[in-house]
């Protein structure tokens, strides 16, 4: 599978990122405005794809694996749409997830069994909430029409993903 290849290619980055910054947090300094949205959304989408790639092979529960497959598909599509909207706006997308995101995924990738499933879903809830907030903000107050439209179209997808993740966690 192509996505697993990407995950394997990023493994050295995960190792470097785990040494580069503090683990346990996925937040960091962000730019503001449309460029900030592109950075936050694209790095978040890449983190989603990477984490989901691990989950498709490491998750124990079939429902967790199914959710991860959905995340791969959703964020592959969302990242492609964001890249197109950002290019139209003249904004360059980041080349990888943030160091904090990579470190958190590296930590998660070292877990197995039920602990992996629980950690993956908990991280998904956190990531989906953060992405949903960024998309809602851009949709409501972004300056670039292409990015505003893209963000508005992404909000229902993220809301659905968040609901699905919360149902898997029992929240």
XYZ file of C-alpha atoms in Angstrom:
171
model
C 0.000 0.000 0.000
C 1.378 3.413 -0.949
C 0.441 5.032 2.377
C 2.394 2.415 4.323
C 5.386 3.208 2.135
C 4.996 6.854 3.146
C 4.837 5.853 6.796
C 7.991 3.787 6.436
C 9.755 6.628 4.647
C 8.817 8.989 7.455
C 10.071 6.676 10.212
C 13.546 8.295 10.229
C 11.861 11.696 10.557
C 9.903 10.418 13.519
C 13.081 9.335 15.228
C 14.754 12.688 14.606
C 11.645 14.584 15.697
C 11.417 12.591 18.913
C 14.898 13.864 19.783
C 14.278 17.401 18.549
C 11.470 18.533 20.785
C 9.311 17.719 23.777
C 6.950 14.781 23.401
C 3.414 14.675 24.683
C 2.160 17.789 22.957
C 1.150 18.413 19.411
C 0.871 22.142 19.624
C 3.499 24.634 18.703
C 3.956 28.101 17.330
C 1.708 28.735 14.382
C 1.475 31.422 11.776
C -1.701 33.464 11.566
C -4.180 34.235 8.814
C -4.535 32.192 5.656
C -0.893 31.063 5.728
C -1.339 29.953 9.323
C -4.420 27.981 8.384
C -2.581 26.265 5.531
C 0.293 25.364 7.843
C -1.956 24.082 10.626
C -4.344 22.213 8.337
C -1.717 20.609 6.120
C 0.532 19.555 8.982
C -2.521 18.213 10.793
C -3.617 16.328 7.696
C -0.178 14.811 7.241
C -0.129 13.792 10.905
C -3.558 12.215 10.394
C -2.334 10.176 7.444
C 0.792 9.035 9.240
C -1.037 8.026 12.434
C -3.751 6.281 10.428
C -1.098 4.391 8.476
C 0.189 2.943 11.733
C -3.332 2.229 12.949
C -4.304 0.232 9.868
C -1.625 -2.294 10.769
C -1.259 -1.981 14.557
C -4.819 -1.511 15.828
C -6.425 -4.529 17.478
C -10.090 -3.626 17.199
C -11.661 -3.958 13.745
C -13.606 -0.726 14.366
C -10.357 1.140 15.037
C -8.787 -0.257 11.854
C -11.876 0.717 9.889
C -11.772 4.237 11.337
C -8.070 4.501 10.435
C -8.823 3.471 6.857
C -11.469 6.192 6.735
C -8.922 8.734 8.046
C -6.435 7.732 5.330
C -9.043 8.302 2.655
C -10.460 11.510 4.135
C -7.101 13.168 4.690
C -5.633 12.038 1.401
C -8.554 13.868 -0.246
C -8.457 16.835 2.134
C -4.705 17.313 1.729
C -5.058 17.253 -2.059
C -7.831 19.859 -1.869
C -5.833 22.026 0.509
C -2.745 21.833 -1.690
C -4.827 23.024 -4.669
C -6.451 25.865 -2.712
C -3.117 26.932 -1.204
C -1.427 26.923 -4.610
C -4.251 29.068 -5.986
C -3.688 31.446 -3.050
C 0.075 31.512 -3.602
C 0.826 29.813 -0.278
C 3.346 26.978 -0.019
C 2.250 23.942 1.981
C 4.587 22.478 4.612
C 6.681 19.448 3.701
C 5.882 17.415 6.815
C 3.894 17.293 10.001
C 5.302 19.423 12.823
C 8.110 18.065 15.008
C 5.697 17.852 17.955
C 3.184 15.896 15.875
C 5.898 13.558 14.631
C 7.161 12.998 18.173
C 3.657 12.204 19.429
C 3.081 9.753 16.568
C 6.470 8.172 17.229
C 5.461 7.613 20.850
C 2.128 6.157 19.749
C 3.811 3.862 17.202
C 5.769 2.201 20.001
C 2.569 1.047 21.701
C 0.720 -2.130 20.856
C -2.533 -3.927 21.486
C -5.339 -2.230 23.358
C -2.972 0.523 24.534
C -2.305 1.457 20.906
C -6.018 1.539 20.089
C -6.824 3.694 23.123
C -3.913 6.074 22.456
C -4.726 6.360 18.765
C -8.382 7.217 19.370
C -7.541 9.688 22.152
C -5.045 11.418 19.848
C -7.626 11.415 17.054
C -10.139 13.222 19.234
C -7.539 15.850 20.103
C -6.409 16.274 16.474
C -9.943 16.358 15.072
C -10.994 19.036 17.586
C -7.966 21.186 16.769
C -8.443 20.794 13.025
C -12.171 21.467 13.280
C -11.476 24.713 15.148
C -8.928 25.800 12.513
C -11.295 24.969 9.642
C -14.244 26.739 11.291
C -12.131 29.844 11.912
C -10.868 29.919 8.322
C -14.358 29.315 6.918
C -15.736 32.198 8.986
C -12.961 34.748 8.704
C -10.335 33.736 6.153
C -9.255 36.374 3.665
C -8.756 34.144 0.612
C -11.987 32.965 -1.058
C -10.514 29.646 -2.266
C -9.247 28.785 1.223
C -12.522 29.883 2.848
C -14.488 27.640 0.495
C -12.116 24.721 1.020
C -12.351 25.139 4.818
C -16.151 25.366 4.764
C -16.321 22.131 2.763
C -13.986 20.411 5.239
C -15.971 21.293 8.370
C -18.671 18.589 7.925
C -16.001 15.943 7.258
C -14.142 16.880 10.436
C -17.364 16.989 12.464
C -18.198 13.489 11.249
C -14.679 12.256 12.015
C -14.830 13.713 15.518
C -18.195 12.088 16.189
C -16.863 8.732 14.966
C -13.717 9.005 17.109
C -15.725 9.955 20.173
C -18.051 6.999 19.648
C -15.037 4.683 19.499
C -13.719 6.075 22.770
C -17.062 5.729 24.498
C -17.278 9.503 25.072
